[in-house]
PDB file of C-alpha atoms in Angstrom:
ATOM      1  CA  UNK I   1     -20.490 -21.099  36.609  1.00 90.00           C
ATOM      2  CA  UNK I   2     -20.779 -18.247  34.062  1.00 96.00           C
ATOM      3  CA  UNK I   3     -20.034 -18.719  30.389  1.00 97.00           C
ATOM      4  CA  UNK I   4     -17.439 -16.261  28.942  1.00 98.00           C
ATOM      5  CA  UNK I   5     -17.433 -17.783  25.541  1.00 98.00           C
ATOM      6  CA  UNK I   6     -18.544 -20.993  23.743  1.00 98.00           C
ATOM      7  CA  UNK I   7     -17.318 -21.986  20.354  1.00 98.00           C
ATOM      8  CA  UNK I   8     -18.184 -24.981  18.093  1.00 98.00           C
ATOM      9  CA  UNK I   9     -15.054 -27.093  17.889  1.00 98.00           C
ATOM     10  CA  UNK I  10     -14.585 -30.533  16.130  1.00 98.00           C
ATOM     11  CA  UNK I  11     -18.287 -31.224  16.526  1.00 97.00           C
ATOM     12  CA  UNK I  12     -18.213 -30.320  20.299  1.00 98.00           C
ATOM     13  CA  UNK I  13     -17.960 -27.068  22.216  1.00 98.00           C
ATOM     14  CA  UNK I  14     -14.852 -25.268  23.497  1.00 98.00           C
ATOM     15  CA  UNK I  15     -16.057 -23.069  26.370  1.00 98.00           C
ATOM     16  CA  UNK I  16     -14.417 -20.615  28.845  1.00 98.00           C
ATOM     17  CA  UNK I  17     -16.125 -20.141  32.182  1.00 98.00           C
ATOM     18  CA  UNK I  18     -15.691 -18.248  35.381  1.00 98.00           C
ATOM     19  CA  UNK I  19     -16.919 -19.044  38.875  1.00 98.00           C
ATOM     20  CA  UNK I  20     -16.477 -17.693  42.387  1.00 98.00           C
ATOM     21  CA  UNK I  21     -13.908 -19.917  44.162  1.00 98.00           C
ATOM     22  CA  UNK I  22     -14.295 -20.353  47.917  1.00 97.00           C
ATOM     23  CA  UNK I  23     -10.889 -22.046  48.013  1.00 97.00           C
ATOM     24  CA  UNK I  24      -8.927 -19.372  46.286  1.00 97.00           C
ATOM     25  CA  UNK I  25     -11.050 -16.439  47.560  1.00 96.00           C
ATOM     26  CA  UNK I  26     -11.427 -14.888  44.122  1.00 97.00           C
ATOM     27  CA  UNK I  27     -13.126 -15.531  40.746  1.00 97.00           C
ATOM     28  CA  UNK I  28     -11.422 -18.339  38.728  1.00 98.00           C
ATOM     29  CA  UNK I  29     -11.448 -18.951  35.037  1.00 98.00           C
ATOM     30  CA  UNK I  30     -11.080 -22.274  33.209  1.00 98.00           C
ATOM     31  CA  UNK I  31     -11.425 -23.811  29.769  1.00 98.00           C
ATOM     32  CA  UNK I  32     -13.652 -26.831  29.078  1.00 98.00           C
ATOM     33  CA  UNK I  33     -13.952 -28.761  25.897  1.00 98.00           C
ATOM     34  CA  UNK I  34     -17.010 -31.104  25.597  1.00 98.00           C
ATOM     35  CA  UNK I  35     -17.145 -33.528  22.718  1.00 98.00           C
ATOM     36  CA  UNK I  36     -20.370 -34.157  20.799  1.00 97.00           C
ATOM     37  CA  UNK I  37     -21.047 -37.272  22.916  1.00 97.00           C
ATOM     38  CA  UNK I  38     -21.569 -35.074  25.938  1.00 97.00           C
ATOM     39  CA  UNK I  39     -25.045 -34.260  24.585  1.00 95.00           C
ATOM     40  CA  UNK I  40     -26.073 -37.755  25.212  1.00 95.00           C
ATOM     41  CA  UNK I  41     -24.607 -38.278  28.685  1.00 95.00           C
ATOM     42  CA  UNK I  42     -21.392 -38.144  30.794  1.00 97.00           C
ATOM     43  CA  UNK I  43     -18.110 -38.588  29.021  1.00 97.00           C
ATOM     44  CA  UNK I  44     -14.583 -39.406  30.261  1.00 98.00           C
ATOM     45  CA  UNK I  45     -12.433 -36.429  31.284  1.00 98.00           C
ATOM     46  CA  UNK I  46      -8.794 -35.497  30.825  1.00 98.00           C
ATOM     47  CA  UNK I  47      -7.388 -32.802  33.013  1.00 98.00           C
ATOM     48  CA  UNK I  48      -4.577 -30.664  31.532  1.00 98.00           C
ATOM     49  CA  UNK I  49      -2.501 -28.656  33.988  1.00 98.00           C
ATOM     50  CA  UNK I  50      -0.432 -25.891  32.459  1.00 98.00           C
ATOM     51  CA  UNK I  51       3.055 -24.578  33.277  1.00 97.00           C
ATOM     52  CA  UNK I  52       4.719 -21.446  34.578  1.00 96.00           C
ATOM     53  CA  UNK I  53       3.390 -18.004  33.304  1.00 96.00           C
ATOM     54  CA  UNK I  54       0.403 -19.806  31.622  1.00 97.00           C
ATOM     55  CA  UNK I  55      -3.384 -19.127  32.047  1.00 97.00           C
ATOM     56  CA  UNK I  56      -6.261 -21.499  31.043  1.00 97.00           C
ATOM     57  CA  UNK I  57      -5.834 -20.211  27.559  1.00 97.00           C
ATOM     58  CA  UNK I  58      -2.319 -21.351  26.552  1.00 97.00           C
ATOM     59  CA  UNK I  59      -2.934 -25.095  26.086  1.00 97.00           C
ATOM     60  CA  UNK I  60      -6.516 -24.484  25.047  1.00 97.00           C
ATOM     61  CA  UNK I  61      -5.427 -22.484  22.004  1.00 97.00           C
ATOM     62  CA  UNK I  62      -1.894 -23.940  21.287  1.00 97.00           C
ATOM     63  CA  UNK I  63      -1.739 -27.672  22.139  1.00 96.00           C
ATOM     64  CA  UNK I  64      -4.298 -28.790  19.609  1.00 96.00           C
ATOM     65  CA  UNK I  65      -5.716 -31.407  21.937  1.00 98.00           C
ATOM     66  CA  UNK I  66      -9.382 -30.878  20.990  1.00 98.00           C
ATOM     67  CA  UNK I  67      -9.161 -32.633  17.671  1.00 98.00           C
ATOM     68  CA  UNK I  68      -7.894 -35.867  19.272  1.00 98.00           C
ATOM     69  CA  UNK I  69     -10.187 -35.548  22.322  1.00 98.00           C
ATOM     70  CA  UNK I  70     -13.184 -35.243  19.853  1.00 98.00           C
ATOM     71  CA  UNK I  71     -12.041 -38.408  18.069  1.00 97.00           C
ATOM     72  CA  UNK I  72     -12.001 -40.298  21.412  1.00 97.00           C
ATOM     73  CA  UNK I  73     -15.177 -38.663  22.943  1.00 97.00           C
ATOM     74  CA  UNK I  74     -13.230 -37.262  25.921  1.00 98.00           C
ATOM     75  CA  UNK I  75     -13.728 -33.925  27.636  1.00 98.00           C
ATOM     76  CA  UNK I  76     -10.864 -31.683  28.351  1.00 98.00           C
ATOM     77  CA  UNK I  77     -10.394 -29.294  31.356  1.00 98.00           C
ATOM     78  CA  UNK I  78      -7.907 -26.521  31.307  1.00 98.00           C
ATOM     79  CA  UNK I  79      -7.655 -24.907  34.768  1.00 98.00           C
ATOM     80  CA  UNK I  80      -5.701 -21.693  35.456  1.00 98.00           C
ATOM     81  CA  UNK I  81      -2.342 -21.857  37.124  1.00 98.00           C
ATOM     82  CA  UNK I  82      -2.972 -19.506  39.975  1.00 98.00           C
ATOM     83  CA  UNK I  83      -5.543 -17.056  41.621  1.00 97.00           C
ATOM     84  CA  UNK I  84      -5.699 -13.664  39.894  1.00 96.00           C
ATOM     85  CA  UNK I  85      -7.115 -10.292  40.492  1.00 92.00           C
ATOM     86  CA  UNK I  86      -6.948  -7.128  42.525  1.00 91.00           C
ATOM     87  CA  UNK I  87      -5.549  -7.722  45.990  1.00 92.00           C
ATOM     88  CA  UNK I  88      -3.990 -11.056  45.184  1.00 96.00           C
ATOM     89  CA  UNK I  89      -0.360 -11.368  46.222  1.00 96.00           C
ATOM     90  CA  UNK I  90       2.209 -11.390  43.465  1.00 95.00           C
ATOM     91  CA  UNK I  91       5.916 -11.212  42.847  1.00 94.00           C
ATOM     92  CA  UNK I  92       8.205  -9.914  40.149  1.00 92.00           C
ATOM     93  CA  UNK I  93       9.744 -13.425  39.643  1.00 92.00           C
ATOM     94  CA  UNK I  94       8.143 -15.467  36.916  1.00 93.00           C
ATOM     95  CA  UNK I  95       8.250 -18.577  38.973  1.00 93.00           C
ATOM     96  CA  UNK I  96       6.347 -17.182  42.007  1.00 95.00           C
ATOM     97  CA  UNK I  97       2.946 -15.620  42.336  1.00 95.00           C
ATOM     98  CA  UNK I  98       0.586 -14.988  39.461  1.00 96.00           C
ATOM     99  CA  UNK I  99       0.838 -17.833  36.837  1.00 96.00           C
ATOM    100  CA  UNK I 100       2.997 -19.858  39.238  1.00 96.00           C
ATOM    101  CA  UNK I 101       0.814 -21.531  41.908  1.00 97.00           C
ATOM    102  CA  UNK I 102       2.857 -24.779  41.723  1.00 97.00           C
ATOM    103  CA  UNK I 103      -0.337 -26.756  42.609  1.00 97.00           C
ATOM    104  CA  UNK I 104       0.241 -26.563  46.346  1.00 97.00           C
ATOM    105  CA  UNK I 105      -1.798 -25.121  49.241  1.00 97.00           C
ATOM    106  CA  UNK I 106       0.232 -22.142  50.468  1.00 97.00           C
ATOM    107  CA  UNK I 107       0.573 -21.776  54.258  1.00 97.00           C
ATOM    108  CA  UNK I 108       2.904 -18.733  54.349  1.00 97.00           C
ATOM    109  CA  UNK I 109       2.016 -15.050  54.145  1.00 96.00           C
ATOM    110  CA  UNK I 110       1.150 -13.354  51.767  1.00 97.00           C
ATOM    111  CA  UNK I 111       0.310 -16.414  49.772  1.00 97.00           C
ATOM    112  CA  UNK I 112      -1.886 -18.387  52.174  1.00 97.00           C
ATOM    113  CA  UNK I 113      -5.010 -16.289  51.705  1.00 96.00           C
ATOM    114  CA  UNK I 114      -5.472 -17.204  48.069  1.00 97.00           C
ATOM    115  CA  UNK I 115      -2.862 -19.712  46.672  1.00 98.00           C
ATOM    116  CA  UNK I 116      -4.555 -23.007  47.299  1.00 98.00           C
ATOM    117  CA  UNK I 117      -4.192 -24.478  43.862  1.00 98.00           C
ATOM    118  CA  UNK I 118      -4.001 -28.076  45.067  1.00 98.00           C
ATOM    119  CA  UNK I 119      -7.433 -27.973  46.696  1.00 98.00           C
ATOM    120  CA  UNK I 120      -8.766 -25.923  43.761  1.00 98.00           C
ATOM    121  CA  UNK I 121      -7.605 -28.466  41.135  1.00 98.00           C
ATOM    122  CA  UNK I 122      -8.145 -31.671  43.087  1.00 98.00           C
ATOM    123  CA  UNK I 123     -11.309 -30.795  44.971  1.00 97.00           C
ATOM    124  CA  UNK I 124     -13.324 -27.600  44.215  1.00 98.00           C
ATOM    125  CA  UNK I 125     -13.196 -27.545  40.399  1.00 98.00           C
ATOM    126  CA  UNK I 126     -13.974 -31.290  40.067  1.00 97.00           C
ATOM    127  CA  UNK I 127     -16.995 -30.834  42.308  1.00 97.00           C
ATOM    128  CA  UNK I 128     -18.226 -27.938  40.274  1.00 97.00           C
ATOM    129  CA  UNK I 129     -17.925 -29.714  36.974  1.00 97.00           C
ATOM    130  CA  UNK I 130     -19.473 -32.987  38.135  1.00 95.00           C
ATOM    131  CA  UNK I 131     -22.467 -31.072  39.443  1.00 95.00           C
ATOM    132  CA  UNK I 132     -22.908 -28.912  36.297  1.00 95.00           C
ATOM    133  CA  UNK I 133     -21.501 -30.678  33.234  1.00 96.00           C
ATOM    134  CA  UNK I 134     -21.796 -34.088  31.592  1.00 94.00           C
ATOM    135  CA  UNK I 135     -18.496 -35.621  32.692  1.00 96.00           C
ATOM    136  CA  UNK I 136     -18.087 -39.001  34.245  1.00 96.00           C
ATOM    137  CA  UNK I 137     -16.382 -38.612  37.667  1.00 94.00           C
ATOM    138  CA  UNK I 138     -15.491 -42.367  37.558  1.00 96.00           C
ATOM    139  CA  UNK I 139     -13.449 -41.975  34.384  1.00 97.00           C
ATOM    140  CA  UNK I 140     -10.748 -39.319  34.864  1.00 98.00           C
ATOM    141  CA  UNK I 141      -7.206 -38.936  33.707  1.00 98.00           C
ATOM    142  CA  UNK I 142      -4.684 -36.186  34.174  1.00 98.00           C
ATOM    143  CA  UNK I 143      -1.847 -34.687  32.144  1.00 98.00           C
ATOM    144  CA  UNK I 144       0.355 -31.618  32.466  1.00 98.00           C
ATOM    145  CA  UNK I 145       3.272 -29.599  31.089  1.00 98.00           C
ATOM    146  CA  UNK I 146       6.297 -28.375  33.120  1.00 98.00           C
ATOM    147  CA  UNK I 147       4.940 -27.089  36.405  1.00 98.00           C
ATOM    148  CA  UNK I 148       1.675 -28.615  35.329  1.00 98.00           C
ATOM    149  CA  UNK I 149       3.417 -31.914  34.869  1.00 98.00           C
ATOM    150  CA  UNK I 150       4.594 -31.697  38.492  1.00 98.00           C
ATOM    151  CA  UNK I 151       1.030 -31.020  39.530  1.00 98.00           C
ATOM    152  CA  UNK I 152      -0.428 -33.883  37.507  1.00 98.00           C
ATOM    153  CA  UNK I 153       2.034 -36.430  38.725  1.00 98.00           C
ATOM    154  CA  UNK I 154       1.815 -35.456  42.425  1.00 98.00           C
ATOM    155  CA  UNK I 155      -1.983 -35.147  42.476  1.00 98.00           C
ATOM    156  CA  UNK I 156      -2.485 -38.396  40.604  1.00 98.00           C
ATOM    157  CA  UNK I 157      -0.351 -40.247  43.207  1.00 97.00           C
ATOM    158  CA  UNK I 158      -2.138 -38.666  46.089  1.00 97.00           C
ATOM    159  CA  UNK I 159      -5.604 -39.808  45.023  1.00 96.00           C
ATOM    160  CA  UNK I 160      -5.522 -43.609  44.608  1.00 93.00           C
ATOM    161  CA  UNK I 161      -8.054 -44.921  42.246  1.00 94.00           C
ATOM    162  CA  UNK I 162      -9.236 -41.489  40.936  1.00 96.00           C
ATOM    163  CA  UNK I 163      -7.194 -41.347  37.744  1.00 98.00           C
ATOM    164  CA  UNK I 164      -6.998 -44.098  35.254  1.00 98.00           C
ATOM    165  CA  UNK I 165      -3.659 -42.811  33.840  1.00 98.00           C
ATOM    166  CA  UNK I 166      -1.259 -39.949  34.188  1.00 98.00           C
ATOM    167  CA  UNK I 167       1.072 -38.352  31.690  1.00 98.00           C
ATOM    168  CA  UNK I 168       3.336 -35.319  31.517  1.00 98.00           C
ATOM    169  CA  UNK I 169       5.354 -33.270  29.050  1.00 98.00           C
ATOM    170  CA  UNK I 170       8.705 -31.934  30.431  1.00 98.00           C
ATOM    171  CA  UNK I 171       7.584 -32.139  34.003  1.00 98.00           C
ATOM    172  CA  UNK I 172       9.346 -30.816  37.086  1.00 98.00           C
ATOM    173  CA  UNK I 173      10.165 -34.264  38.468  1.00 97.00           C
ATOM    174  CA  UNK I 174      12.297 -33.844  41.604  1.00 97.00           C
ATOM    175  CA  UNK I 175      11.752 -30.329  43.100  1.00 96.00           C
ATOM    176  CA  UNK I 176      13.077 -31.375  46.524  1.00 96.00           C
ATOM    177  CA  UNK I 177      16.657 -31.391  44.971  1.00 94.00           C
ATOM    178  CA  UNK I 178      16.152 -28.751  42.275  1.00 89.00           C
ATOM    179  CA  UNK I 179      16.912 -25.188  43.531  1.00 86.00           C
ATOM    180  CA  UNK I 180      15.033 -23.663  40.699  1.00 86.00           C
ATOM    181  CA  UNK I 181      11.794 -25.413  41.680  1.00 89.00           C
ATOM    182  CA  UNK I 182      12.508 -25.653  45.462  1.00 92.00           C
ATOM    183  CA  UNK I 183      12.632 -21.825  45.993  1.00 92.00           C
ATOM    184  CA  UNK I 184       8.938 -21.049  45.103  1.00 95.00           C
ATOM    185  CA  UNK I 185       7.692 -24.126  46.927  1.00 96.00           C
ATOM    186  CA  UNK I 186       9.570 -22.959  50.086  1.00 96.00           C
ATOM    187  CA  UNK I 187       8.050 -19.547  49.628  1.00 96.00           C
ATOM    188  CA  UNK I 188       4.515 -21.005  49.646  1.00 97.00           C
ATOM    189  CA  UNK I 189       4.986 -23.570  52.373  1.00 97.00           C
ATOM    190  CA  UNK I 190       7.954 -22.486  54.419  1.00 95.00           C
ATOM    191  CA  UNK I 191      11.439 -23.906  54.279  1.00 92.00           C
ATOM    192  CA  UNK I 192      11.500 -27.003  56.502  1.00 90.00           C
ATOM    193  CA  UNK I 193       7.742 -27.353  56.321  1.00 91.00           C
ATOM    194  CA  UNK I 194       7.345 -29.050  52.906  1.00 92.00           C
ATOM    195  CA  UNK I 195       5.989 -32.591  52.727  1.00 94.00           C
ATOM    196  CA  UNK I 196       8.097 -33.681  49.864  1.00 96.00           C
ATOM    197  CA  UNK I 197       6.623 -37.009  49.729  1.00 95.00           C
ATOM    198  CA  UNK I 198       3.392 -35.249  48.572  1.00 95.00           C
ATOM    199  CA  UNK I 199       4.983 -32.588  46.398  1.00 96.00           C
ATOM    200  CA  UNK I 200       7.915 -34.437  44.667  1.00 97.00           C
ATOM    201  CA  UNK I 201       6.889 -36.947  41.971  1.00 97.00           C
ATOM    202  CA  UNK I 202      10.001 -39.135  42.440  1.00 97.00           C
ATOM    203  CA  UNK I 203       9.471 -39.419  46.190  1.00 97.00           C
ATOM    204  CA  UNK I 204       5.741 -39.850  45.872  1.00 97.00           C
ATOM    205  CA  UNK I 205       6.138 -42.693  43.299  1.00 97.00           C
ATOM    206  CA  UNK I 206       8.499 -44.500  45.685  1.00 96.00           C
ATOM    207  CA  UNK I 207       6.264 -43.961  48.704  1.00 95.00           C
ATOM    208  CA  UNK I 208       2.763 -44.232  47.257  1.00 93.00           C
ATOM    209  CA  UNK I 209       3.076 -45.652  43.774  1.00 94.00           C
ATOM    210  CA  UNK I 210       0.322 -45.226  41.134  1.00 95.00           C
ATOM    211  CA  UNK I 211      -2.089 -47.877  39.948  1.00 93.00           C
ATOM    212  CA  UNK I 212      -2.316 -46.879  36.308  1.00 95.00           C
ATOM    213  CA  UNK I 213       0.007 -46.401  33.393  1.00 97.00           C
ATOM    214  CA  UNK I 214       2.351 -43.361  33.077  1.00 98.00           C
ATOM    215  CA  UNK I 215       3.689 -41.563  29.998  1.00 98.00           C
ATOM    216  CA  UNK I 216       6.458 -38.925  30.127  1.00 98.00           C
ATOM    217  CA  UNK I 217       7.925 -36.992  27.124  1.00 98.00           C
ATOM    218  CA  UNK I 218      10.957 -34.813  27.490  1.00 98.00           C
ATOM    219  CA  UNK I 219      12.754 -32.816  24.796  1.00 98.00           C
ATOM    220  CA  UNK I 220      16.579 -33.281  24.670  1.00 98.00           C
ATOM    221  CA  UNK I 221      17.006 -29.565  23.749  1.00 98.00           C
ATOM    222  CA  UNK I 222      14.873 -28.286  26.568  1.00 98.00           C
ATOM    223  CA  UNK I 223      16.750 -25.314  28.175  1.00 97.00           C
ATOM    224  CA  UNK I 224      15.320 -26.243  31.602  1.00 96.00           C
ATOM    225  CA  UNK I 225      16.200 -30.022  31.375  1.00 97.00           C
ATOM    226  CA  UNK I 226      18.830 -29.814  34.221  1.00 96.00           C
ATOM    227  CA  UNK I 227      16.272 -28.421  36.612  1.00 96.00           C
ATOM    228  CA  UNK I 228      13.478 -30.749  35.396  1.00 97.00           C
ATOM    229  CA  UNK I 229      15.654 -33.855  36.079  1.00 97.00           C
ATOM    230  CA  UNK I 230      13.951 -36.515  33.949  1.00 97.00           C
ATOM    231  CA  UNK I 231      16.707 -38.907  34.825  1.00 97.00           C
ATOM    232  CA  UNK I 232      15.521 -38.844  38.521  1.00 97.00           C
ATOM    233  CA  UNK I 233      11.955 -39.929  37.398  1.00 97.00           C
ATOM    234  CA  UNK I 234      13.432 -42.603  35.153  1.00 97.00           C
ATOM    235  CA  UNK I 235      15.322 -43.896  38.204  1.00 97.00           C
ATOM    236  CA  UNK I 236      12.215 -43.915  40.366  1.00 97.00           C
ATOM    237  CA  UNK I 237      10.230 -45.656  37.647  1.00 97.00           C
ATOM    238  CA  UNK I 238      12.922 -48.395  37.361  1.00 96.00           C
ATOM    239  CA  UNK I 239      13.360 -48.800  41.109  1.00 96.00           C
ATOM    240  CA  UNK I 240       9.588 -49.254  41.694  1.00 95.00           C
ATOM    241  CA  UNK I 241       9.174 -51.275  38.553  1.00 94.00           C
ATOM    242  CA  UNK I 242       6.222 -49.140  37.594  1.00 94.00           C
ATOM    243  CA  UNK I 243       4.700 -49.576  34.070  1.00 91.00           C
ATOM    244  CA  UNK I 244       5.846 -46.172  33.057  1.00 94.00           C
ATOM    245  CA  UNK I 245       7.362 -44.954  29.811  1.00 96.00           C
ATOM    246  CA  UNK I 246       9.722 -42.018  29.531  1.00 97.00           C
ATOM    247  CA  UNK I 247      10.648 -40.835  26.123  1.00 98.00           C
ATOM    248  CA  UNK I 248      13.519 -38.545  25.331  1.00 98.00           C
ATOM    249  CA  UNK I 249      12.540 -36.707  22.183  1.00 98.00           C
ATOM    250  CA  UNK I 250      15.557 -35.635  20.191  1.00 98.00           C
ATOM    251  CA  UNK I 251      15.863 -31.968  19.349  1.00 98.00           C
ATOM    252  CA  UNK I 252      12.620 -30.750  21.015  1.00 98.00           C
ATOM    253  CA  UNK I 253      12.533 -27.864  23.473  1.00 98.00           C
ATOM    254  CA  UNK I 254      10.119 -26.721  26.138  1.00 98.00           C
ATOM    255  CA  UNK I 255       7.639 -24.844  24.048  1.00 97.00           C
ATOM    256  CA  UNK I 256       4.134 -25.511  22.757  1.00 97.00           C
ATOM    257  CA  UNK I 257       5.701 -26.717  19.507  1.00 98.00           C
ATOM    258  CA  UNK I 258       6.932 -29.654  21.560  1.00 98.00           C
ATOM    259  CA  UNK I 259       3.624 -30.074  23.392  1.00 98.00           C
ATOM    260  CA  UNK I 260       1.583 -29.998  20.198  1.00 98.00           C
ATOM    261  CA  UNK I 261       3.932 -32.517  18.501  1.00 98.00           C
ATOM    262  CA  UNK I 262       3.081 -35.182  21.064  1.00 98.00           C
ATOM    263  CA  UNK I 263      -0.350 -34.271  22.463  1.00 98.00           C
ATOM    264  CA  UNK I 264      -2.035 -36.768  20.067  1.00 98.00           C
ATOM    265  CA  UNK I 265       0.005 -39.545  21.671  1.00 98.00           C
ATOM    266  CA  UNK I 266      -1.009 -38.417  25.155  1.00 98.00           C
ATOM    267  CA  UNK I 267      -4.751 -38.272  24.444  1.00 98.00           C
ATOM    268  CA  UNK I 268      -4.690 -41.707  22.777  1.00 98.00           C
ATOM    269  CA  UNK I 269      -2.699 -42.995  25.802  1.00 98.00           C
ATOM    270  CA  UNK I 270      -5.338 -41.669  28.197  1.00 98.00           C
ATOM    271  CA  UNK I 271      -8.229 -42.952  25.993  1.00 98.00           C
ATOM    272  CA  UNK I 272      -6.915 -46.482  26.163  1.00 97.00           C
ATOM    273  CA  UNK I 273      -6.938 -46.315  29.973  1.00 98.00           C
ATOM    274  CA  UNK I 274     -10.283 -44.482  30.238  1.00 97.00           C
ATOM    275  CA  UNK I 275     -12.154 -46.942  28.035  1.00 96.00           C
ATOM    276  CA  UNK I 276     -10.435 -50.063  29.430  1.00 89.00           C
TER     277      UNK I 276
END
């Protein structure tokens, strides 16, 4: 775990680090904010999974989450969205390849060699951080935007008891029936080979449930809203009677202006669960 940069931020430290990833077969970069309380011992951690075309840096610099995490004494982790580097498979499409790992473990060539973002986010990076940083592995929450919302929801439901809460901003909710989201997942996993119960938040909620609270925000002017399908997740929450809240935010789009407008609510939401 090598430090690229470390900056004082709201009394804590916003760092950027690289490490050699066995899972992805390349060097990976991530952002980590540690509040001042981390100097005295392990603190709760909130994972933030980013969307298509993003790196670790987008949310780290645009969402404004550090101010609210510092007030709550919570660490923030900003993983990258895909493997990167020379020799790593890529595609001209913005929703496949670099910046578009979709938080799955690819099984199809040429992606299988490096695109194992599920194991990276859910297994390898947490182990690295628990072993090297003052975060409390027993107090974790997870959040994401767009493709990252898809990742946050599906990973949270696949690991019962790990995450105290889950939230998402404009998440891809029902990729098994959304051609826009289905195409890259088929490329990674093979058409006919996808375990949609694992990789579709609506199906996973119905099959596996989630023990903690859930918060979803969706802008009504989001140009991707028909592919994101918030109404499908609302139906799944209703049918399972899950204690989830889905808020349709009038006039908001898909940008980081939308994310930064509601990130304070999301950090406070997770803090309540993490300190319960």
